[in-house]
């Protein structure tokens, strides 16, 4: 059989903030918009999990780039965590017609909408843009007894339930699907995996550093600062080829494990926003994507450019929704 790919990707993730105004981003003629060449104003990006994780980093990076490149001013980023991102998803759906609001999301929210039995679904939202793809990483604290991915796999196979793996997403998210697919690839029954869920990379990191789990599975970008500081070791990345930001780290494939896994992140808006509001968001995100500042961030963070907008992103979301549902059914989680 050819290389096992994650079927989910690449054809194969404050009280004042709650008082969100229900007016459009271009409703006020005094506010800047893409059509008049002035920076857009009044935009908000909701992050549906805790600070410090991948969604949070992506949203705050996008907001900073839009500010620095004078594409938008006063972009507000705020966190509304809970239930693997579905608290934020429900809020987004409830904000029907609010053209100022968007939600940072990705594969994790797709899965959580099933495992949390969310009444709100991503198919109800307005797709704006897919931004990036990112490989996963298998990480351990600096004093871990596991020096290589094969050391870890050998111990894991010997005692699947005794080796806890942490992930910064709820069941159904990328940090859950990655160790499940890794287990299956190396001959471990995924139902035997001792998976500990954390609400985003911001909560996962101290669990790994504190030895609360034997290893973590998440996007490698979540750990770059700690890797550089020598606090965390990356045993393997899940990309097809080595990652430039982690040049000395092997891929699973090069370690004899036939698995490639890629996560993705994008932005959606509430349902029922106007065509004008949708255009403001997509134009702003497109200009951001084309900016030198964004290209520098992609390189710095090791993100893969995966930019698509509007209907094309909508088609991708529909495919992901079906694929996630199928995998979760196989795992008995949906």
Short mmCIF file of C-alpha atoms in Angstrom, two decimals:
data_model
loop_
_atom_site.label_atom_id
_atom_site.label_comp_id
_atom_site.label_asym_id
_atom_site.label_seq_id
_atom_site.Cartn_x
_atom_site.Cartn_y
_atom_site.Cartn_z
CA UNK A 1 0.00 0.00 0.00
CA UNK A 2 1.19 3.50 -0.72
CA UNK A 3 2.14 5.83 2.11
CA UNK A 4 -0.68 6.14 4.62
CA UNK A 5 -1.91 9.72 4.45
CA UNK A 6 -4.32 11.41 6.72
CA UNK A 7 -7.49 11.26 4.66
CA UNK A 8 -8.63 14.48 6.30
CA UNK A 9 -6.05 16.70 4.67
CA UNK A 10 -4.57 17.26 1.21
CA UNK A 11 -7.13 14.88 -0.29
CA UNK A 12 -6.26 12.43 1.94
CA UNK A 13 -6.20 21.78 12.65
CA UNK A 14 -13.42 38.38 27.97
CA UNK A 15 -16.81 39.56 28.78
CA UNK A 16 -16.48 42.65 26.62
CA UNK A 17 -15.62 40.50 23.69
CA UNK A 18 -18.98 38.82 24.02
CA UNK A 19 -20.75 42.08 23.31
CA UNK A 20 -20.18 41.79 19.58
CA UNK A 21 -21.93 44.37 17.47
CA UNK A 22 -24.21 43.00 14.80
CA UNK A 23 -23.32 45.50 12.07
CA UNK A 24 -21.35 44.82 8.91
CA UNK A 25 -17.73 45.66 8.32
CA UNK A 26 -18.70 48.03 5.53
CA UNK A 27 -22.03 49.18 6.95
CA UNK A 28 -20.62 52.46 8.22
CA UNK A 29 -19.58 54.65 5.32
CA UNK A 30 -17.02 56.33 7.58
CA UNK A 31 -15.18 53.06 8.09
CA UNK A 32 -12.43 52.00 5.73
CA UNK A 33 -12.99 49.15 3.34
CA UNK A 34 -11.21 47.30 0.58
CA UNK A 35 -13.03 49.26 -2.12
CA UNK A 36 -11.71 52.71 -1.11
CA UNK A 37 -8.11 51.65 -0.58
CA UNK A 38 -8.16 52.65 3.09
CA UNK A 39 -7.29 50.20 5.87
CA UNK A 40 -10.30 48.17 7.03
CA UNK A 41 -11.51 48.98 10.53
CA UNK A 42 -13.58 47.27 13.17
CA UNK A 43 -12.70 43.63 12.45
CA UNK A 44 -12.67 41.00 15.22
CA UNK A 45 -11.17 37.50 15.14
CA UNK A 46 -12.40 34.99 17.69
CA UNK A 47 -10.02 32.22 18.81
CA UNK A 48 -12.12 29.27 20.05
CA UNK A 49 -9.53 27.92 22.49
CA UNK A 50 -7.01 29.12 25.06
CA UNK A 51 -4.15 31.57 24.45
CA UNK A 52 -0.84 30.17 23.28
CA UNK A 53 -2.08 27.44 20.96
CA UNK A 54 -1.96 27.13 17.19
CA UNK A 55 -5.25 28.92 16.51
CA UNK A 56 -4.24 31.75 18.82
CA UNK A 57 -0.81 32.11 17.25
CA UNK A 58 -2.24 32.08 13.73
CA UNK A 59 -4.95 34.63 14.47
CA UNK A 60 -2.63 37.02 16.27
CA UNK A 61 -0.02 36.70 13.53
CA UNK A 62 -2.63 37.45 10.86
CA UNK A 63 -3.91 40.46 12.80
CA UNK A 64 -0.39 41.83 13.30
CA UNK A 65 0.47 41.41 9.63
CA UNK A 66 -2.72 43.20 8.57
CA UNK A 67 -1.81 46.04 10.95
CA UNK A 68 1.87 46.21 9.92
CA UNK A 69 1.02 46.11 6.21
CA UNK A 70 -1.70 48.78 6.73
CA UNK A 71 -4.39 46.46 5.42
CA UNK A 72 -6.51 46.87 8.55
CA UNK A 73 -6.33 48.84 11.76
CA UNK A 74 -7.54 48.00 15.24
CA UNK A 75 -8.06 44.29 14.54
CA UNK A 76 -9.20 42.69 17.81
CA UNK A 77 -8.29 39.11 18.63
CA UNK A 78 -10.02 37.49 21.60
CA UNK A 79 -10.34 33.99 23.07
CA UNK A 80 -13.58 32.14 23.73
CA UNK A 81 -12.47 28.61 24.70
CA UNK A 82 -14.53 25.56 25.46
CA UNK A 83 -15.56 22.14 24.20
CA UNK A 84 -12.79 21.80 21.66
CA UNK A 85 -13.76 25.02 19.90
CA UNK A 86 -17.49 24.41 19.67
CA UNK A 87 -18.36 27.12 22.20
CA UNK A 88 -16.79 29.58 19.79
CA UNK A 89 -18.44 27.86 16.85
CA UNK A 90 -21.87 28.22 18.45
CA UNK A 91 -21.17 31.89 19.15
CA UNK A 92 -20.18 32.38 15.52
CA UNK A 93 -23.36 30.76 14.25
CA UNK A 94 -25.43 32.81 16.72
CA UNK A 95 -23.87 36.01 15.34
CA UNK A 96 -25.77 35.65 12.07
CA UNK A 97 -25.22 38.65 9.82
CA UNK A 98 -22.31 40.09 11.86
CA UNK A 99 -19.85 41.04 9.13
CA UNK A 100 -17.25 42.31 11.59
CA UNK A 101 -16.66 38.92 13.20
CA UNK A 102 -14.63 35.95 12.03
CA UNK A 103 -13.45 32.80 13.77
CA UNK A 104 -10.01 31.23 13.50
CA UNK A 105 -10.48 27.49 13.11
CA UNK A 106 -9.16 24.32 11.57
CA UNK A 107 -9.37 20.56 11.55
CA UNK A 108 -9.84 20.44 15.34
CA UNK A 109 -13.13 22.32 15.24
CA UNK A 110 -14.40 20.01 12.50
CA UNK A 111 -13.83 16.97 14.70
CA UNK A 112 -15.06 18.60 17.90
CA UNK A 113 -18.36 19.50 16.26
CA UNK A 114 -19.02 15.75 16.08
CA UNK A 115 -17.52 14.48 19.31
CA UNK A 116 -19.08 17.32 21.33
CA UNK A 117 -22.39 16.75 19.55
CA UNK A 118 -22.51 20.45 18.77
CA UNK A 119 -25.80 21.90 17.55
CA UNK A 120 -23.77 24.37 15.49
CA UNK A 121 -21.81 23.09 12.50
CA UNK A 122 -19.13 24.54 10.27
CA UNK A 123 -21.38 24.04 7.27
CA UNK A 124 -23.57 26.80 8.74
CA UNK A 125 -20.74 29.35 8.66
CA UNK A 126 -19.50 31.54 5.82
CA UNK A 127 -16.13 30.24 4.53
CA UNK A 128 -13.56 33.01 4.12
CA UNK A 129 -10.10 31.51 3.64
CA UNK A 130 -7.85 28.56 4.33
CA UNK A 131 -4.52 30.03 5.40
CA UNK A 132 -1.90 27.40 6.19
CA UNK A 133 -1.03 23.77 6.57
CA UNK A 134 1.34 22.49 9.22
CA UNK A 135 2.98 19.17 9.94
CA UNK A 136 2.52 17.47 13.26
CA UNK A 137 5.27 16.58 15.70
CA UNK A 138 5.86 13.95 18.34
CA UNK A 139 7.49 15.67 21.31
CA UNK A 140 8.89 14.72 24.71
CA UNK A 141 10.38 16.74 27.60
CA UNK A 142 14.15 17.13 27.66
CA UNK A 143 14.62 14.46 30.35
CA UNK A 144 12.46 11.83 28.65
CA UNK A 145 13.93 8.32 28.45
CA UNK A 146 12.84 8.16 24.80
CA UNK A 147 15.66 9.40 22.60
CA UNK A 148 14.18 8.38 19.23
CA UNK A 149 10.69 7.82 17.83
CA UNK A 150 11.44 4.11 17.63
CA UNK A 151 12.35 4.04 21.34
CA UNK A 152 8.98 5.57 22.08
CA UNK A 153 7.05 3.26 19.77
CA UNK A 154 8.68 0.17 21.30
CA UNK A 155 7.64 1.24 24.81
CA UNK A 156 4.17 2.25 23.59
CA UNK A 157 3.55 -1.09 21.92
CA UNK A 158 4.63 -2.90 25.08
CA UNK A 159 2.20 -0.93 27.26
CA UNK A 160 -0.34 1.10 25.21
CA UNK A 161 -2.54 2.03 28.16
CA UNK A 162 0.41 2.95 30.38
CA UNK A 163 1.96 5.44 27.96
CA UNK A 164 -0.16 8.60 28.04
CA UNK A 165 -0.18 10.87 24.99
CA UNK A 166 -1.38 14.46 25.24
CA UNK A 167 -2.95 16.53 22.49
CA UNK A 168 -4.12 20.12 22.27
CA UNK A 169 -7.50 19.24 20.83
CA UNK A 170 -10.58 17.28 21.81
CA UNK A 171 -11.29 13.83 20.37
CA UNK A 172 -11.75 14.23 16.64
CA UNK A 173 -9.22 17.05 16.37
CA UNK A 174 -5.80 16.78 14.72
CA UNK A 175 -3.91 16.21 17.98
CA UNK A 176 -6.20 13.24 18.62
CA UNK A 177 -6.31 11.87 15.09
CA UNK A 178 -2.51 11.98 14.76
CA UNK A 179 -1.71 9.58 17.65
CA UNK A 180 -4.66 7.38 16.69
CA UNK A 181 -3.37 7.01 13.14
CA UNK A 182 0.19 6.61 14.42
CA UNK A 183 -0.97 3.83 16.75
CA UNK A 184 -2.77 2.05 13.93
CA UNK A 185 0.27 2.37 11.66
CA UNK A 186 2.64 0.78 14.21
CA UNK A 187 0.24 -2.00 15.15
CA UNK A 188 -1.47 -0.64 18.26
CA UNK A 189 -5.25 -0.83 18.57
CA UNK A 190 -6.34 2.85 18.68
CA UNK A 191 -8.96 1.91 21.25
CA UNK A 192 -6.10 1.05 23.65
CA UNK A 193 -4.49 4.49 23.37
CA UNK A 194 -4.43 6.52 26.60
CA UNK A 195 -5.19 9.93 25.08
CA UNK A 196 -5.36 13.01 27.34
CA UNK A 197 -7.13 15.99 25.81
CA UNK A 198 -6.10 19.61 26.45
CA UNK A 199 -7.86 22.72 25.21
CA UNK A 200 -5.21 23.97 22.81
CA UNK A 201 -1.43 23.99 22.71
CA UNK A 202 -1.33 26.56 25.49
CA UNK A 203 -2.60 23.89 27.92
CA UNK A 204 -0.73 20.99 26.33
CA UNK A 205 2.72 22.56 26.66
CA UNK A 206 2.90 22.61 30.49
CA UNK A 207 1.55 19.06 30.57
CA UNK A 208 4.44 17.90 28.38
CA UNK A 209 7.01 19.96 30.26
CA UNK A 210 5.66 18.73 33.59
CA UNK A 211 5.70 15.06 32.62
CA UNK A 212 1.94 14.67 32.98
CA UNK A 213 2.01 12.78 29.66
CA UNK A 214 4.78 10.62 28.21
CA UNK A 215 4.66 12.47 24.91
CA UNK A 216 2.69 15.09 23.05
CA UNK A 217 1.29 15.12 19.53
CA UNK A 218 0.57 18.51 17.99
CA UNK A 219 1.65 21.00 15.34
CA UNK A 220 5.40 21.52 15.55
CA UNK A 221 4.98 25.30 15.53
CA UNK A 222 3.50 25.08 19.02
CA UNK A 223 6.87 24.06 20.46
CA UNK A 224 9.54 25.95 18.50
CA UNK A 225 10.45 28.33 21.34
CA UNK A 226 10.76 25.46 23.82
CA UNK A 227 12.78 23.40 21.34
CA UNK A 228 15.20 26.28 20.85
CA UNK A 229 15.41 26.69 24.64
CA UNK A 230 16.25 22.99 25.04
CA UNK A 231 13.15 22.24 27.12
CA UNK A 232 11.52 19.92 24.60
CA UNK A 233 12.84 17.41 22.10
CA UNK A 234 11.05 16.61 18.85
CA UNK A 235 11.36 12.91 18.06
CA UNK A 236 9.77 13.10 14.61
CA UNK A 237 7.70 15.30 12.34
CA UNK A 238 4.79 14.00 10.27
CA UNK A 239 5.54 15.75 6.98
CA UNK A 240 6.61 14.11 3.73
CA UNK A 241 10.00 15.85 3.85
CA UNK A 242 12.10 17.31 6.68
CA UNK A 243 11.02 20.68 8.09
CA UNK A 244 13.40 23.60 7.54
CA UNK A 245 12.72 24.95 11.03
CA UNK A 246 13.70 21.52 12.49
CA UNK A 247 16.41 20.41 10.09
CA UNK A 248 17.86 17.71 12.32
CA UNK A 249 14.53 16.07 13.15
CA UNK A 250 13.59 12.95 11.15
CA UNK A 251 10.22 12.38 9.55
CA UNK A 252 8.13 9.39 10.53
CA UNK A 253 8.74 7.97 7.06
CA UNK A 254 12.52 8.25 7.32
CA UNK A 255 12.23 6.44 10.67
CA UNK A 256 10.47 3.50 9.03
CA UNK A 257 6.91 4.52 10.00
CA UNK A 258 4.73 4.80 6.91
CA UNK A 259 2.57 7.78 7.88
CA UNK A 260 2.22 11.37 6.67
CA UNK A 261 -0.16 13.73 8.52
CA UNK A 262 -0.93 17.40 7.86
CA UNK A 263 -3.10 19.83 9.80
CA UNK A 264 -4.65 23.03 8.41
CA UNK A 265 -6.10 26.32 9.68
CA UNK A 266 -8.57 28.77 8.19
CA UNK A 267 -11.06 31.53 8.96
CA UNK A 268 -14.85 31.51 8.76
CA UNK A 269 -17.51 34.16 9.38
CA UNK A 270 -21.04 33.92 10.77
CA UNK A 271 -23.85 32.83 8.47
CA UNK A 272 -25.87 35.42 6.57
CA UNK A 273 -23.25 38.15 6.22
CA UNK A 274 -23.61 40.42 3.20
CA UNK A 275 -21.65 39.94 -0.01
CA UNK A 276 -19.97 43.27 0.70
CA UNK A 277 -18.83 42.16 4.15
CA UNK A 278 -17.57 38.86 2.77
CA UNK A 279 -15.60 40.75 0.11
CA UNK A 280 -14.01 43.02 2.74
CA UNK A 281 -12.73 39.99 4.67
CA UNK A 282 -11.53 38.07 1.62
CA UNK A 283 -9.86 41.14 0.11
CA UNK A 284 -8.10 41.90 3.41
CA UNK A 285 -6.94 38.29 3.84
CA UNK A 286 -5.80 38.15 0.22
CA UNK A 287 -3.72 41.31 0.64
CA UNK A 288 -2.32 39.85 3.86
CA UNK A 289 -1.39 36.65 2.04
CA UNK A 290 0.39 38.62 -0.69
CA UNK A 291 2.36 40.78 1.76
CA UNK A 292 6.06 40.38 2.45
CA UNK A 293 5.24 40.41 6.15
CA UNK A 294 3.06 37.28 5.85
CA UNK A 295 5.64 35.49 3.71
CA UNK A 296 8.23 36.21 6.40
CA UNK A 297 5.92 34.74 9.06
CA UNK A 298 5.35 31.59 7.00
CA UNK A 299 9.10 31.05 6.79
CA UNK A 300 9.71 31.92 10.44
CA UNK A 301 7.04 29.54 11.73
CA UNK A 302 7.54 26.74 9.24
CA UNK A 303 3.96 27.02 7.97
CA UNK A 304 3.05 25.79 4.50
CA UNK A 305 1.15 28.28 2.38
CA UNK A 306 -2.27 26.79 1.57
CA UNK A 307 -4.28 29.89 0.72
CA UNK A 308 -7.69 29.46 -0.91
CA UNK A 309 -10.79 31.59 -0.43
CA UNK A 310 -14.56 31.67 -0.64
CA UNK A 311 -16.30 28.88 -2.51
CA UNK A 312 -13.10 26.88 -2.99
CA UNK A 313 -12.55 26.88 0.77
CA UNK A 314 -16.22 26.02 1.22
CA UNK A 315 -15.85 22.93 -0.94
CA UNK A 316 -12.77 21.92 1.06
CA UNK A 317 -14.70 22.34 4.33
CA UNK A 318 -17.52 20.13 3.08
CA UNK A 319 -15.02 17.41 2.10
CA UNK A 320 -13.26 17.67 5.46
CA UNK A 321 -16.55 17.44 7.33
CA UNK A 322 -17.44 14.18 5.61
CA UNK A 323 -13.93 12.73 6.00
CA UNK A 324 -13.78 13.53 9.71
CA UNK A 325 -17.20 11.98 10.27
CA UNK A 326 -16.09 8.80 8.50
CA UNK A 327 -12.89 8.47 10.57
CA UNK A 328 -14.69 9.14 13.85
CA UNK A 329 -17.26 6.47 13.02
CA UNK A 330 -14.41 4.01 12.48
CA UNK A 331 -13.08 4.92 15.95
CA UNK A 332 -16.55 4.63 17.47
CA UNK A 333 -16.63 8.32 18.38
CA UNK A 334 -19.41 9.51 16.08
#
